[in-house]
mmCIF file of C-alpha atoms in Angstrom:
data_model
loop_
_atom_site.group_PDB
_atom_site.id
_atom_site.type_symbol
_atom_site.label_atom_id
_atom_site.label_comp_id
_atom_site.label_asym_id
_atom_site.label_seq_id
_atom_site.Cartn_x
_atom_site.Cartn_y
_atom_site.Cartn_z
ATOM 1 C CA UNK A 26 -7.637 17.458 7.618
ATOM 2 C CA UNK A 27 -8.404 15.222 4.601
ATOM 3 C CA UNK A 28 -4.927 14.899 3.687
ATOM 4 C CA UNK A 29 -4.353 13.526 7.769
ATOM 5 C CA UNK A 30 -7.286 11.207 7.478
ATOM 6 C CA UNK A 31 -6.325 9.595 4.254
ATOM 7 C CA UNK A 32 -2.367 9.565 4.082
ATOM 8 C CA UNK A 33 -1.775 8.764 7.707
ATOM 9 C CA UNK A 34 -5.009 7.063 7.953
ATOM 10 C CA UNK A 35 -5.009 6.476 11.141
ATOM 11 C CA UNK A 36 -3.021 8.682 13.581
ATOM 12 C CA UNK A 37 -4.904 9.365 16.983
ATOM 13 C CA UNK A 38 -4.189 13.037 16.258
ATOM 14 C CA UNK A 39 -6.189 12.802 13.090
ATOM 15 C CA UNK A 40 -8.388 9.749 12.528
ATOM 16 C CA UNK A 41 -6.685 7.750 10.125
ATOM 17 C CA UNK A 42 3.455 9.425 7.331
ATOM 18 C CA UNK A 43 23.923 21.139 8.849
ATOM 19 C CA UNK A 44 25.127 23.589 6.475
ATOM 20 C CA UNK A 45 28.550 23.125 4.984
ATOM 21 C CA UNK A 46 31.325 24.417 7.104
ATOM 22 C CA UNK A 47 32.979 27.828 6.070
ATOM 23 C CA UNK A 48 35.584 27.258 3.686
ATOM 24 C CA UNK A 49 39.478 27.925 4.938
ATOM 25 C CA UNK A 50 41.108 31.140 4.233
ATOM 26 C CA UNK A 51 42.268 31.284 0.532
ATOM 27 C CA UNK A 52 39.555 28.897 -0.787
ATOM 28 C CA UNK A 53 35.814 29.305 -1.766
ATOM 29 C CA UNK A 54 32.567 27.783 -0.748
ATOM 30 C CA UNK A 55 32.129 26.927 -4.422
ATOM 31 C CA UNK A 56 35.321 25.054 -4.522
ATOM 32 C CA UNK A 57 34.476 23.128 -1.462
ATOM 33 C CA UNK A 58 31.082 22.045 -2.564
ATOM 34 C CA UNK A 59 30.254 18.398 -3.406
ATOM 35 C CA UNK A 60 30.096 17.762 -6.910
ATOM 36 C CA UNK A 61 26.753 16.881 -8.775
ATOM 37 C CA UNK A 62 23.336 17.245 -7.331
ATOM 38 C CA UNK A 63 21.497 16.949 -4.105
ATOM 39 C CA UNK A 64 19.655 13.603 -3.653
ATOM 40 C CA UNK A 65 17.606 11.614 -1.096
ATOM 41 C CA UNK A 66 16.720 7.910 -1.660
ATOM 42 C CA UNK A 67 15.885 5.185 0.203
ATOM 43 C CA UNK A 68 12.716 3.404 1.891
ATOM 44 C CA UNK A 69 12.025 2.588 5.810
ATOM 45 C CA UNK A 70 9.616 1.660 8.262
ATOM 46 C CA UNK A 71 9.389 4.321 10.866
ATOM 47 C CA UNK A 72 8.392 4.701 14.741
ATOM 48 C CA UNK A 73 5.570 7.155 15.219
ATOM 49 C CA UNK A 74 5.187 7.789 19.246
ATOM 50 C CA UNK A 75 1.430 8.372 18.865
ATOM 51 C CA UNK A 76 0.712 5.091 16.787
ATOM 52 C CA UNK A 77 3.335 2.888 18.006
ATOM 53 C CA UNK A 78 1.785 -0.435 17.034
ATOM 54 C CA UNK A 79 1.019 0.931 13.237
ATOM 55 C CA UNK A 80 2.907 -0.057 10.187
ATOM 56 C CA UNK A 81 4.280 3.592 8.610
ATOM 57 C CA UNK A 82 6.511 3.164 5.607
ATOM 58 C CA UNK A 83 7.983 5.817 3.463
ATOM 59 C CA UNK A 84 9.643 5.395 0.338
ATOM 60 C CA UNK A 85 11.662 8.521 -1.337
ATOM 61 C CA UNK A 86 13.545 8.854 -4.338
ATOM 62 C CA UNK A 87 14.333 12.931 -4.845
ATOM 63 C CA UNK A 88 16.830 14.743 -7.012
ATOM 64 C CA UNK A 89 17.278 18.320 -7.113
ATOM 65 C CA UNK A 90 16.805 19.742 -10.689
ATOM 66 C CA UNK A 91 17.527 23.583 -9.794
ATOM 67 C CA UNK A 92 15.448 26.250 -11.996
ATOM 68 C CA UNK A 93 13.252 23.566 -13.767
ATOM 69 C CA UNK A 94 9.862 24.959 -12.407
ATOM 70 C CA UNK A 95 8.912 28.180 -13.979
ATOM 71 C CA UNK A 96 5.739 29.681 -12.546
ATOM 72 C CA UNK A 97 4.235 33.324 -12.813
ATOM 73 C CA UNK A 98 6.182 35.451 -10.491
ATOM 74 C CA UNK A 99 9.294 33.078 -10.730
ATOM 75 C CA UNK A 100 9.903 32.659 -14.549
ATOM 76 C CA UNK A 101 13.230 30.894 -13.783
ATOM 77 C CA UNK A 102 12.122 28.645 -11.228
ATOM 78 C CA UNK A 103 13.799 28.315 -7.885
ATOM 79 C CA UNK A 104 17.592 26.673 -6.927
ATOM 80 C CA UNK A 105 15.557 24.185 -4.797
ATOM 81 C CA UNK A 106 13.279 22.806 -7.406
ATOM 82 C CA UNK A 107 13.407 19.019 -7.600
ATOM 83 C CA UNK A 108 11.878 15.912 -8.998
ATOM 84 C CA UNK A 109 10.998 12.542 -8.098
ATOM 85 C CA UNK A 110 8.589 10.354 -6.051
ATOM 86 C CA UNK A 111 7.641 9.768 -2.478
ATOM 87 C CA UNK A 112 5.297 6.839 -1.383
ATOM 88 C CA UNK A 113 3.413 6.654 1.794
ATOM 89 C CA UNK A 114 1.948 3.583 3.433
ATOM 90 C CA UNK A 115 0.209 3.249 6.781
ATOM 91 C CA UNK A 116 -1.439 0.412 8.378
ATOM 92 C CA UNK A 117 -3.336 0.115 11.589
ATOM 93 C CA UNK A 118 -3.665 -3.481 12.894
ATOM 94 C CA UNK A 119 -6.257 -2.176 15.498
ATOM 95 C CA UNK A 120 -8.532 -0.907 12.702
ATOM 96 C CA UNK A 121 -7.456 -3.411 10.172
ATOM 97 C CA UNK A 122 -7.416 -0.693 7.825
ATOM 98 C CA UNK A 123 -4.764 0.592 5.582
ATOM 99 C CA UNK A 124 -3.618 3.746 3.346
ATOM 100 C CA UNK A 125 -1.182 4.422 0.341
ATOM 101 C CA UNK A 126 -0.503 7.390 -1.660
ATOM 102 C CA UNK A 127 2.155 8.603 -4.038
ATOM 103 C CA UNK A 128 3.313 12.018 -4.356
ATOM 104 C CA UNK A 129 5.617 13.942 -6.825
ATOM 105 C CA UNK A 130 8.451 15.905 -5.534
ATOM 106 C CA UNK A 131 8.811 19.601 -6.430
ATOM 107 C CA UNK A 132 11.434 20.884 -3.750
ATOM 108 C CA UNK A 133 14.640 19.635 -2.277
ATOM 109 C CA UNK A 134 17.000 21.247 0.090
ATOM 110 C CA UNK A 135 19.825 19.421 1.985
ATOM 111 C CA UNK A 136 22.070 20.292 4.799
ATOM 112 C CA UNK A 137 24.835 17.713 5.670
ATOM 113 C CA UNK A 138 23.095 14.502 6.229
ATOM 114 C CA UNK A 139 19.641 16.120 6.460
ATOM 115 C CA UNK A 140 16.935 17.119 3.989
ATOM 116 C CA UNK A 141 13.769 18.696 3.388
ATOM 117 C CA UNK A 142 11.448 18.130 0.861
ATOM 118 C CA UNK A 143 7.998 18.716 -0.492
ATOM 119 C CA UNK A 144 5.597 16.401 -2.858
ATOM 120 C CA UNK A 145 2.365 17.089 -4.366
ATOM 121 C CA UNK A 146 -0.196 14.007 -4.009
ATOM 122 C CA UNK A 147 -0.702 12.354 -7.354
ATOM 123 C CA UNK A 148 -2.323 9.041 -6.285
ATOM 124 C CA UNK A 149 -4.643 8.426 -3.363
ATOM 125 C CA UNK A 150 -7.715 6.652 -2.435
ATOM 126 C CA UNK A 151 -9.261 10.002 -1.578
ATOM 127 C CA UNK A 152 -9.690 11.897 -4.858
ATOM 128 C CA UNK A 153 -10.098 15.350 -2.729
ATOM 129 C CA UNK A 154 -6.695 15.136 -1.609
ATOM 130 C CA UNK A 155 -4.882 15.046 -5.068
ATOM 131 C CA UNK A 156 -3.086 18.122 -5.628
ATOM 132 C CA UNK A 157 -2.140 18.794 -1.790
ATOM 133 C CA UNK A 158 1.401 19.449 -1.027
ATOM 134 C CA UNK A 159 3.011 17.532 1.888
ATOM 135 C CA UNK A 160 6.358 17.953 3.421
ATOM 136 C CA UNK A 161 9.011 15.490 4.623
ATOM 137 C CA UNK A 162 12.500 15.816 6.318
ATOM 138 C CA UNK A 163 14.980 13.015 6.322
ATOM 139 C CA UNK A 164 18.330 12.238 8.328
ATOM 140 C CA UNK A 165 20.726 9.534 6.740
ATOM 141 C CA UNK A 166 20.833 6.296 8.202
ATOM 142 C CA UNK A 167 19.130 3.239 9.159
ATOM 143 C CA UNK A 168 17.792 1.450 12.448
ATOM 144 C CA UNK A 169 18.984 3.626 15.385
ATOM 145 C CA UNK A 170 20.400 6.473 13.290
ATOM 146 C CA UNK A 171 17.807 7.547 10.354
ATOM 147 C CA UNK A 172 14.912 9.679 11.064
ATOM 148 C CA UNK A 173 12.092 10.888 9.264
ATOM 149 C CA UNK A 174 9.308 13.661 9.505
ATOM 150 C CA UNK A 175 6.288 14.553 7.918
ATOM 151 C CA UNK A 176 4.180 17.437 7.942
ATOM 152 C CA UNK A 177 0.591 16.532 9.005
ATOM 153 C CA UNK A 178 1.121 14.600 12.402
ATOM 154 C CA UNK A 179 2.866 17.100 14.827
ATOM 155 C CA UNK A 180 2.866 20.455 13.012
ATOM 156 C CA UNK A 181 1.594 22.815 10.348
ATOM 157 C CA UNK A 182 -1.228 24.056 12.675
ATOM 158 C CA UNK A 183 -2.155 28.038 12.197
ATOM 159 C CA UNK A 184 -4.557 29.896 14.769
ATOM 160 C CA UNK A 185 -7.253 32.065 12.690
ATOM 161 C CA UNK A 186 -10.057 33.994 14.993
ATOM 162 C CA UNK A 187 -8.755 31.853 17.635
ATOM 163 C CA UNK A 188 -9.375 28.488 16.040
ATOM 164 C CA UNK A 189 -6.967 25.777 14.770
ATOM 165 C CA UNK A 190 -6.740 25.587 10.984
ATOM 166 C CA UNK A 191 -4.442 23.385 8.598
ATOM 167 C CA UNK A 192 -2.766 25.775 6.135
ATOM 168 C CA UNK A 193 -1.215 24.630 2.849
ATOM 169 C CA UNK A 194 2.428 23.392 2.805
ATOM 170 C CA UNK A 195 5.049 25.620 1.120
ATOM 171 C CA UNK A 196 7.608 24.122 -0.879
ATOM 172 C CA UNK A 197 10.305 22.339 1.249
ATOM 173 C CA UNK A 198 8.415 23.142 4.497
ATOM 174 C CA UNK A 199 8.697 20.199 6.968
ATOM 175 C CA UNK A 200 9.179 19.720 10.719
ATOM 176 C CA UNK A 201 12.457 18.077 11.952
ATOM 177 C CA UNK A 202 12.809 14.358 11.530
ATOM 178 C CA UNK A 203 10.953 13.281 14.722
ATOM 179 C CA UNK A 204 10.400 9.690 13.785
ATOM 180 C CA UNK A 205 13.029 7.003 14.179
ATOM 181 C CA UNK A 206 13.742 4.515 11.519
ATOM 182 C CA UNK A 207 12.969 0.920 12.533
ATOM 183 C CA UNK A 208 13.655 -0.936 9.542
ATOM 184 C CA UNK A 209 15.213 0.230 6.325
ATOM 185 C CA UNK A 210 17.101 3.467 5.832
ATOM 186 C CA UNK A 211 17.660 6.591 3.608
ATOM 187 C CA UNK A 212 20.553 8.195 2.347
ATOM 188 C CA UNK A 213 20.961 12.095 1.917
ATOM 189 C CA UNK A 214 23.437 13.288 -0.788
ATOM 190 C CA UNK A 215 24.192 16.828 0.221
ATOM 191 C CA UNK A 216 25.038 19.723 -2.446
ATOM 192 C CA UNK A 217 25.530 23.306 -2.166
ATOM 193 C CA UNK A 218 23.042 25.721 -3.598
ATOM 194 C CA UNK A 219 23.530 26.267 -7.123
ATOM 195 C CA UNK A 220 24.731 29.956 -8.547
ATOM 196 C CA UNK A 221 21.491 32.129 -9.563
ATOM 197 C CA UNK A 222 21.180 32.552 -13.194
ATOM 198 C CA UNK A 223 21.235 36.048 -14.700
ATOM 199 C CA UNK A 224 18.474 38.173 -13.902
ATOM 200 C CA UNK A 225 16.813 36.074 -11.078
ATOM 201 C CA UNK A 226 15.000 37.907 -8.759
ATOM 202 C CA UNK A 227 13.814 40.704 -10.773
ATOM 203 C CA UNK A 228 10.428 39.416 -10.729
ATOM 204 C CA UNK A 229 9.305 37.760 -7.143
ATOM 205 C CA UNK A 230 6.919 35.865 -6.127
ATOM 206 C CA UNK A 231 3.268 37.370 -4.951
ATOM 207 C CA UNK A 232 3.848 38.606 -1.217
ATOM 208 C CA UNK A 233 7.750 38.305 -1.203
ATOM 209 C CA UNK A 234 8.359 41.799 -0.980
ATOM 210 C CA UNK A 235 6.848 41.875 2.532
ATOM 211 C CA UNK A 236 9.309 39.192 3.678
#
């Protein structure tokens, strides 16, 4: 709940932000894949149904960096590794309070004009939430077309012993982009997943064998 309170600041829920078609016969998916790396960029004010008067804005600059984040159990990293920054701003005119935070992108996955990404909080007014991962989703477009989603508003709830809890957000995990763009906009540059390096998968992340 600390992340919810400090980053959205002010939502009522918590006191306080298409895969490519199959390649035609005789061609390969790789041959049809867009050149370059996946990317999401832009900034926008979004409409959040449960705080319609609030000024909620997101800025995103994320770019794929496949296999660039080696960790124990995944020594070669993941094909969805990414880098960049997400900035979150939320102002409540009713409470005359605002919040701002920055987070470092660690994962990006695209599908046509839609993407999911995750980022770890690096700057915030609340030191306790630094290090928390947040999930985001983006649909290309400006007002009337673009959309944005964030993990702490209407999703990411689990039930433990009959009680609602807020679990950690995994890499690239986010809800559908449920909030419409009011001003500004985003652009998703799609790219197919890259080939796996030799030997990838011989060591798995903890718990992967059970899935």
